[in-house]
PDB file of C-alpha atoms in Angstrom:
ATOM      1  CA  ALA B 185      17.737  17.570  32.128  1.00  0.00           C
ATOM      2  CA  GLN B 186      20.617  16.734  33.860  1.00  0.00           C
ATOM      3  CA  THR B 187      24.133  17.042  32.352  1.00  0.00           C
ATOM      4  CA  VAL B 188      27.511  15.738  34.087  1.00  0.00           C
ATOM      5  CA  THR B 189      30.435  17.469  32.060  1.00  0.00           C
ATOM      6  CA  GLN B 190      34.133  16.650  32.362  1.00  0.00           C
ATOM      7  CA  SER B 191      36.061  19.303  30.378  1.00  0.00           C
ATOM      8  CA  GLN B 192      39.504  16.769  30.656  1.00  0.00           C
ATOM      9  CA  PRO B 193      39.317  13.689  28.803  1.00  0.00           C
ATOM     10  CA  GLU B 194      42.820  12.980  29.633  1.00  0.00           C
ATOM     11  CA  MET B 195      45.229  13.840  32.299  1.00  0.00           C
ATOM     12  CA  SER B 196      48.355  12.984  33.460  1.00  0.00           C
ATOM     13  CA  VAL B 197      50.418  12.931  37.439  1.00  0.00           C
ATOM     14  CA  GLN B 198      53.919  12.080  38.355  1.00  0.00           C
ATOM     15  CA  GLU B 199      53.898   9.338  40.852  1.00  0.00           C
ATOM     16  CA  ALA B 200      54.129  10.757  44.032  1.00  0.00           C
ATOM     17  CA  GLU B 201      52.600  13.649  42.972  1.00  0.00           C
ATOM     18  CA  THR B 202      48.352  15.510  43.083  1.00  0.00           C
ATOM     19  CA  VAL B 203      46.089  15.710  40.783  1.00  0.00           C
ATOM     20  CA  THR B 204      42.690  17.258  39.700  1.00  0.00           C
ATOM     21  CA  LEU B 205      39.894  16.205  37.854  1.00  0.00           C
ATOM     22  CA  SER B 206      36.998  18.909  37.428  1.00  0.00           C
ATOM     23  CA  CYS B 207      33.949  18.090  37.024  1.00  0.00           C
ATOM     24  CA  THR B 208      30.390  20.462  36.665  1.00  0.00           C
ATOM     25  CA  TYR B 209      26.859  19.440  36.420  1.00  0.00           C
ATOM     26  CA  ASP B 210      24.014  21.292  35.975  1.00  0.00           C
ATOM     27  CA  THR B 211      20.448  20.639  38.189  1.00  0.00           C
ATOM     28  CA  SER B 212      17.471  22.289  39.085  1.00  0.00           C
ATOM     29  CA  GLU B 213      17.619  20.020  42.418  1.00  0.00           C
ATOM     30  CA  SER B 214      18.820  21.852  45.634  1.00  0.00           C
ATOM     31  CA  ASP B 215      18.700  17.143  47.703  1.00  0.00           C
ATOM     32  CA  TYR B 216      21.057  15.177  45.092  1.00  0.00           C
ATOM     33  CA  TYR B 217      24.624  12.932  44.947  1.00  0.00           C
ATOM     34  CA  LEU B 218      27.694  13.184  43.558  1.00  0.00           C
ATOM     35  CA  PHE B 219      29.935  10.693  42.586  1.00  0.00           C
ATOM     36  CA  TRP B 220      34.001   9.645  41.630  1.00  0.00           C
ATOM     37  CA  TYR B 221      33.388   6.051  39.967  1.00  0.00           C
ATOM     38  CA  LYS B 222      37.163   4.481  38.946  1.00  0.00           C
ATOM     39  CA  GLN B 223      36.865   2.226  35.677  1.00  0.00           C
ATOM     40  CA  PRO B 224      40.814   0.536  36.080  1.00  0.00           C
ATOM     41  CA  PRO B 225      41.836  -1.252  32.197  1.00  0.00           C
ATOM     42  CA  SER B 226      39.546  -4.673  33.532  1.00  0.00           C
ATOM     43  CA  ARG B 227      36.799  -1.989  31.957  1.00  0.00           C
ATOM     44  CA  GLN B 228      35.284  -2.785  36.277  1.00  0.00           C
ATOM     45  CA  MET B 229      34.450  -0.286  37.680  1.00  0.00           C
ATOM     46  CA  ILE B 230      34.589   0.582  41.496  1.00  0.00           C
ATOM     47  CA  LEU B 231      33.814   3.671  43.258  1.00  0.00           C
ATOM     48  CA  VAL B 232      36.130   6.051  44.874  1.00  0.00           C
ATOM     49  CA  ILE B 233      33.784   8.595  47.144  1.00  0.00           C
ATOM     50  CA  ARG B 234      30.610  10.282  47.008  1.00  0.00           C
ATOM     51  CA  GLN B 235      29.557  13.425  48.386  1.00  0.00           C
ATOM     52  CA  GLU B 236      26.525  14.229  49.719  1.00  0.00           C
ATOM     53  CA  ALA B 237      24.231  18.106  48.308  1.00  0.00           C
ATOM     54  CA  TYR B 238      23.108  19.412  52.104  1.00  0.00           C
ATOM     55  CA  LYS B 239      27.121  18.590  53.523  1.00  0.00           C
ATOM     56  CA  GLN B 240      29.119  20.883  53.197  1.00  0.00           C
ATOM     57  CA  GLN B 241      32.008  19.123  54.433  1.00  0.00           C
ATOM     58  CA  ASN B 242      33.932  18.307  51.184  1.00  0.00           C
ATOM     59  CA  ALA B 243      34.549  13.575  51.664  1.00  0.00           C
ATOM     60  CA  THR B 244      37.920  12.178  52.180  1.00  0.00           C
ATOM     61  CA  GLU B 245      38.716   8.922  51.799  1.00  0.00           C
ATOM     62  CA  ASN B 246      42.637   8.316  51.951  1.00  0.00           C
ATOM     63  CA  ARG B 247      43.954  10.133  49.505  1.00  0.00           C
ATOM     64  CA  PHE B 248      41.304  10.671  47.100  1.00  0.00           C
ATOM     65  CA  SER B 249      38.931  14.085  48.323  1.00  0.00           C
ATOM     66  CA  VAL B 250      36.396  16.073  46.625  1.00  0.00           C
ATOM     67  CA  ASN B 251      36.074  20.584  45.877  1.00  0.00           C
ATOM     68  CA  PHE B 252      32.722  20.851  46.689  1.00  0.00           C
ATOM     69  CA  GLN B 253      30.910  23.928  45.168  1.00  0.00           C
ATOM     70  CA  LYS B 254      27.129  23.905  45.536  1.00  0.00           C
ATOM     71  CA  ALA B 255      26.902  27.031  44.641  1.00  0.00           C
ATOM     72  CA  ALA B 256      28.916  26.444  41.717  1.00  0.00           C
ATOM     73  CA  LYS B 257      27.853  22.974  40.609  1.00  0.00           C
ATOM     74  CA  SER B 258      31.272  21.469  40.893  1.00  0.00           C
ATOM     75  CA  PHE B 259      32.073  19.086  41.989  1.00  0.00           C
ATOM     76  CA  SER B 260      36.383  17.679  42.305  1.00  0.00           C
ATOM     77  CA  LEU B 261      38.098  15.112  42.887  1.00  0.00           C
ATOM     78  CA  LYS B 262      41.616  15.381  43.919  1.00  0.00           C
ATOM     79  CA  ILE B 263      43.897  12.176  44.434  1.00  0.00           C
ATOM     80  CA  SER B 264      46.867  12.750  47.007  1.00  0.00           C
ATOM     81  CA  ASP B 265      50.402  10.912  46.356  1.00  0.00           C
ATOM     82  CA  SER B 266      49.714   9.513  43.358  1.00  0.00           C
ATOM     83  CA  GLN B 267      50.411   5.443  42.135  1.00  0.00           C
ATOM     84  CA  LEU B 268      50.807   3.329  39.867  1.00  0.00           C
ATOM     85  CA  GLY B 269      47.259   1.713  40.510  1.00  0.00           C
ATOM     86  CA  ASP B 270      45.376   4.912  40.492  1.00  0.00           C
ATOM     87  CA  ALA B 271      46.094   5.069  35.604  1.00  0.00           C
ATOM     88  CA  ALA B 272      42.320   4.579  34.735  1.00  0.00           C
ATOM     89  CA  MET B 273      39.276   6.232  33.308  1.00  0.00           C
ATOM     90  CA  TYR B 274      37.645   8.268  35.601  1.00  0.00           C
ATOM     91  CA  PHE B 275      33.937   9.369  35.728  1.00  0.00           C
ATOM     92  CA  CYS B 276      32.027  11.897  37.216  1.00  0.00           C
ATOM     93  CA  ALA B 277      28.495  10.505  38.634  1.00  0.00           C
ATOM     94  CA  TYR B 278      25.093  12.537  39.601  1.00  0.00           C
ATOM     95  CA  ARG B 279      22.318  11.109  41.370  1.00  0.00           C
ATOM     96  CA  SER B 280      18.800  13.216  41.226  1.00  0.00           C
ATOM     97  CA  ALA B 281      17.515  12.706  45.679  1.00  0.00           C
ATOM     98  CA  SER B 282      14.359  10.092  43.894  1.00  0.00           C
ATOM     99  CA  GLY B 283      17.888   8.274  42.589  1.00  0.00           C
ATOM    100  CA  ASN B 284      15.589   7.382  39.351  1.00  0.00           C
ATOM    101  CA  GLN B 285      17.818   9.590  37.827  1.00  0.00           C
ATOM    102  CA  PHE B 286      21.929   8.348  37.001  1.00  0.00           C
ATOM    103  CA  TYR B 287      23.930  10.286  35.248  1.00  0.00           C
ATOM    104  CA  PHE B 288      27.481  10.685  34.231  1.00  0.00           C
ATOM    105  CA  GLY B 289      30.249  12.082  32.478  1.00  0.00           C
ATOM    106  CA  THR B 290      31.979  11.090  29.712  1.00  0.00           C
ATOM    107  CA  GLY B 291      34.970  10.112  31.711  1.00  0.00           C
ATOM    108  CA  THR B 292      39.150  11.600  32.319  1.00  0.00           C
ATOM    109  CA  SER B 293      41.965   9.665  31.587  1.00  0.00           C
ATOM    110  CA  LEU B 294      44.518   9.345  33.494  1.00  0.00           C
ATOM    111  CA  THR B 295      47.862   8.203  33.151  1.00  0.00           C
ATOM    112  CA  VAL B 296      50.981   8.193  36.233  1.00  0.00           C
ATOM    113  CA  ILE B 297      54.480   8.456  35.181  1.00  0.00           C
ATOM    114  CA  PRO B 298      56.467   6.616  37.163  1.00  0.00           C
TER     115      PRO B 298
ATOM    116  CA  ASN S  32      31.611 -13.751  46.714  1.00  0.00           C
ATOM    117  CA  ALA S  33      32.067 -13.161  43.005  1.00  0.00           C
ATOM    118  CA  GLY S  34      29.890  -9.679  43.557  1.00  0.00           C
ATOM    119  CA  VAL S  35      28.362  -8.598  40.058  1.00  0.00           C
ATOM    120  CA  THR S  36      28.279 -12.206  37.380  1.00  0.00           C
ATOM    121  CA  GLN S  37      27.566 -11.064  33.891  1.00  0.00           C
ATOM    122  CA  THR S  38      26.986 -13.204  30.711  1.00  0.00           C
ATOM    123  CA  PRO S  39      28.452 -13.582  28.200  1.00  0.00           C
ATOM    124  CA  LYS S  40      31.531 -11.548  28.148  1.00  0.00           C
ATOM    125  CA  PHE S  41      31.876 -10.936  24.145  1.00  0.00           C
ATOM    126  CA  GLN S  42      29.505 -11.584  21.846  1.00  0.00           C
ATOM    127  CA  VAL S  43      28.767 -10.321  17.781  1.00  0.00           C
ATOM    128  CA  LEU S  44      25.290 -10.813  16.533  1.00  0.00           C
ATOM    129  CA  LYS S  45      23.803  -9.268  13.240  1.00  0.00           C
ATOM    130  CA  THR S  46      20.857  -6.860  12.559  1.00  0.00           C
ATOM    131  CA  GLY S  47      18.048  -8.081  13.557  1.00  0.00           C
ATOM    132  CA  GLN S  48      19.118 -11.024  16.019  1.00  0.00           C
ATOM    133  CA  SER S  49      18.005 -11.287  19.137  1.00  0.00           C
ATOM    134  CA  MET S  50      20.242 -11.818  22.290  1.00  0.00           C
ATOM    135  CA  THR S  51      19.648 -11.877  26.143  1.00  0.00           C
ATOM    136  CA  LEU S  52      21.980 -10.734  28.115  1.00  0.00           C
ATOM    137  CA  GLN S  53      22.386 -12.515  32.167  1.00  0.00           C
ATOM    138  CA  CYS S  54      23.600 -10.869  35.435  1.00  0.00           C
ATOM    139  CA  ALA S  55      23.735 -12.108  38.550  1.00  0.00           C
ATOM    140  CA  GLN S  56      24.363 -10.639  42.245  1.00  0.00           C
ATOM    141  CA  ASP S  57      24.804 -12.975  45.388  1.00  0.00           C
ATOM    142  CA  MET S  58      25.042  -9.285  47.662  1.00  0.00           C
ATOM    143  CA  ASN S  59      21.685 -10.444  48.588  1.00  0.00           C
ATOM    144  CA  HIS S  60      21.067  -6.401  47.122  1.00  0.00           C
ATOM    145  CA  ASN S  61      17.462  -5.375  46.561  1.00  0.00           C
ATOM    146  CA  SER S  62      18.212  -2.828  43.381  1.00  0.00           C
ATOM    147  CA  MET S  63      19.135  -4.046  40.244  1.00  0.00           C
ATOM    148  CA  TYR S  64      20.359  -1.792  37.075  1.00  0.00           C
ATOM    149  CA  TRP S  65      21.534  -2.443  33.148  1.00  0.00           C
ATOM    150  CA  TYR S  66      23.951   1.097  31.324  1.00  0.00           C
ATOM    151  CA  ARG S  67      25.793   1.005  28.220  1.00  0.00           C
ATOM    152  CA  GLN S  68      28.744   2.734  27.977  1.00  0.00           C
ATOM    153  CA  ASP S  69      29.161   3.846  24.192  1.00  0.00           C
ATOM    154  CA  PRO S  70      33.407   5.502  23.221  1.00  0.00           C
ATOM    155  CA  GLY S  71      33.737   9.067  24.509  1.00  0.00           C
ATOM    156  CA  MET S  72      30.465   8.622  26.647  1.00  0.00           C
ATOM    157  CA  GLY S  73      29.780   8.465  29.832  1.00  0.00           C
ATOM    158  CA  LEU S  74      27.372   4.993  31.326  1.00  0.00           C
ATOM    159  CA  ARG S  75      23.597   5.611  31.020  1.00  0.00           C
ATOM    160  CA  LEU S  76      21.319   4.541  31.881  1.00  0.00           C
ATOM    161  CA  ILE S  77      18.774   1.422  30.194  1.00  0.00           C
ATOM    162  CA  TYR S  78      16.914   0.051  32.788  1.00  0.00           C
ATOM    163  CA  TYR S  79      16.476  -0.296  36.755  1.00  0.00           C
ATOM    164  CA  SER S  80      15.207  -1.944  39.447  1.00  0.00           C
ATOM    165  CA  ALA S  81      14.853  -0.960  42.364  1.00  0.00           C
ATOM    166  CA  SER S  82      13.297  -4.068  44.409  1.00  0.00           C
ATOM    167  CA  GLU S  83      12.727  -7.425  42.936  1.00  0.00           C
ATOM    168  CA  GLY S  84       9.238  -7.760  41.286  1.00  0.00           C
ATOM    169  CA  THR S  85       9.489  -3.602  39.440  1.00  0.00           C
ATOM    170  CA  THR S  86      11.337  -3.150  36.609  1.00  0.00           C
ATOM    171  CA  ASP S  87      11.447   1.268  35.453  1.00  0.00           C
ATOM    172  CA  LYS S  88      13.096   2.959  32.301  1.00  0.00           C
ATOM    173  CA  GLY S  89      16.355   4.449  32.072  1.00  0.00           C
ATOM    174  CA  GLU S  90      17.635   6.566  29.440  1.00  0.00           C
ATOM    175  CA  VAL S  91      17.971   5.016  27.280  1.00  0.00           C
ATOM    176  CA  PRO S  92      15.376   2.372  27.497  1.00  0.00           C
ATOM    177  CA  ASN S  93      14.162   1.872  23.197  1.00  0.00           C
ATOM    178  CA  GLY S  94      14.918  -0.864  21.860  1.00  0.00           C
ATOM    179  CA  TYR S  95      15.652  -3.254  25.207  1.00  0.00           C
ATOM    180  CA  ASN S  96      12.990  -5.351  27.417  1.00  0.00           C
ATOM    181  CA  VAL S  97      13.730  -6.615  31.156  1.00  0.00           C
ATOM    182  CA  SER S  98      13.863  -8.977  33.709  1.00  0.00           C
ATOM    183  CA  ARG S  99      14.143  -9.145  37.190  1.00  0.00           C
ATOM    184  CA  LEU S 100      14.013 -12.851  37.069  1.00  0.00           C
ATOM    185  CA  ASN S 101      14.371 -13.333  41.000  1.00  0.00           C
ATOM    186  CA  LYS S 102      16.616 -10.983  43.096  1.00  0.00           C
ATOM    187  CA  ARG S 103      19.518 -12.702  42.349  1.00  0.00           C
ATOM    188  CA  GLU S 104      19.099 -11.910  38.643  1.00  0.00           C
ATOM    189  CA  PHE S 105      18.227  -8.304  36.187  1.00  0.00           C
ATOM    190  CA  SER S 106      18.350 -10.095  32.398  1.00  0.00           C
ATOM    191  CA  LEU S 107      18.862  -7.606  29.853  1.00  0.00           C
ATOM    192  CA  ARG S 108      16.699  -8.934  26.050  1.00  0.00           C
ATOM    193  CA  LEU S 109      17.530  -6.886  22.384  1.00  0.00           C
ATOM    194  CA  GLU S 110      14.323  -8.211  20.384  1.00  0.00           C
ATOM    195  CA  SER S 111      15.642  -6.581  16.902  1.00  0.00           C
ATOM    196  CA  ALA S 112      19.658  -5.714  17.005  1.00  0.00           C
ATOM    197  CA  ALA S 113      19.975  -3.172  15.516  1.00  0.00           C
ATOM    198  CA  PRO S 114      23.833  -1.857  14.590  1.00  0.00           C
ATOM    199  CA  SER S 115      23.311   1.780  17.313  1.00  0.00           C
ATOM    200  CA  GLN S 116      23.330  -0.795  20.108  1.00  0.00           C
ATOM    201  CA  THR S 117      27.001  -1.772  19.083  1.00  0.00           C
ATOM    202  CA  SER S 118      28.039  -1.022  22.931  1.00  0.00           C
ATOM    203  CA  VAL S 119      29.022  -2.501  26.245  1.00  0.00           C
ATOM    204  CA  TYR S 120      26.814  -2.941  28.628  1.00  0.00           C
ATOM    205  CA  PHE S 121      27.438  -3.075  32.507  1.00  0.00           C
ATOM    206  CA  CYS S 122      24.931  -4.374  34.948  1.00  0.00           C
ATOM    207  CA  ALA S 123      25.089  -3.099  38.692  1.00  0.00           C
ATOM    208  CA  SER S 124      23.601  -3.881  41.387  1.00  0.00           C
ATOM    209  CA  SER S 125      22.578  -2.049  45.308  1.00  0.00           C
ATOM    210  CA  ARG S 126      21.905  -2.816  48.814  1.00  0.00           C
ATOM    211  CA  ASP S 127      18.474  -0.294  47.876  1.00  0.00           C
ATOM    212  CA  PHE S 128      17.250   2.033  46.447  1.00  0.00           C
ATOM    213  CA  GLN S 129      19.003   4.560  48.468  1.00  0.00           C
ATOM    214  CA  PRO S 130      20.771   7.524  46.133  1.00  0.00           C
ATOM    215  CA  TYR S 131      23.516   7.584  48.281  1.00  0.00           C
ATOM    216  CA  ASN S 132      24.401   3.555  48.060  1.00  0.00           C
ATOM    217  CA  GLU S 133      26.908   2.468  46.046  1.00  0.00           C
ATOM    218  CA  GLN S 134      26.481   0.513  42.877  1.00  0.00           C
ATOM    219  CA  PHE S 135      28.415  -2.257  42.416  1.00  0.00           C
ATOM    220  CA  PHE S 136      29.399  -3.244  38.708  1.00  0.00           C
ATOM    221  CA  GLY S 137      30.050  -6.042  36.775  1.00  0.00           C
ATOM    222  CA  PRO S 138      32.533  -6.761  34.634  1.00  0.00           C
ATOM    223  CA  GLY S 139      30.820  -5.758  31.086  1.00  0.00           C
ATOM    224  CA  THR S 140      29.454  -6.751  28.326  1.00  0.00           C
ATOM    225  CA  ARG S 141      31.019  -6.026  24.687  1.00  0.00           C
ATOM    226  CA  LEU S 142      28.399  -6.594  22.326  1.00  0.00           C
ATOM    227  CA  THR S 143      28.884  -5.868  18.443  1.00  0.00           C
ATOM    228  CA  VAL S 144      25.704  -5.688  15.773  1.00  0.00           C
ATOM    229  CA  LEU S 145      26.647  -5.733  12.262  1.00  0.00           C
TER     230      LEU S 145
END
C-alpha cells in the first residue's frame, strides 16, 4: 500500500524567510499525482500546489514551489518570503493515476514568527 | 457561492446511536468524497462518489454508509456509532474524478461518540 511520510511534525520560520517542508512517499506506480494542502486554524483545507509525476519540471505557484525527486520519492514544499498567513498545518498527499487511492501524510504544523 | 457546506458542525452521540452527516456543494461538481481526520494522522478516505449514481469504498469504509442523493448532495451515515468513530469528518468535491483535479473541502464536522 502507498504511504506518505512527513517527518517534521512542527516547523517554524521567521517572517519573510524561506522554509522547506519535507515529504516522502512509497509507491510501486510510475504515474501518480502529488499535492500539498494547507489547513489553517479554521480547519478548511486549501490546495497549495500539485505535481504530476510524469512531469519533470517542478511546480511553482507564486511563493510556493516544490522539489520533486521521483527516483528518491521525495516531494518537498518550499515557501519563500513567509507571511503570517502561511501559519497552518500542511499536508502532503498522494493520489493514484486511477484516482481511487488518495493518501495523506500526518501533517507539518508551521509557525511563522513575526 | 457557498462552496462545500456540511451539517452539523458539532455532534455528540452515545454509543449505538445513529446519525447522518450532510454535505452539499454548489459548484456543479461531479465527484464527492468523505474523509475522517484523527489526531496525529492525515485525512483518510472513507467513501467517494465519482459521479452521480455511483459510490465506492475508500481506505476506511467499515461502520459507514453513504448516499449520493443527487449531484449536489452526498451524505454519510453511521448506523451504530462507536467511540472509535470519534473524529473530524470532512466532505470534499471535485469537478470530476480526474486525479489531477483540485478537491474543495467543507469546514468539517466534529463528532464525539461517548
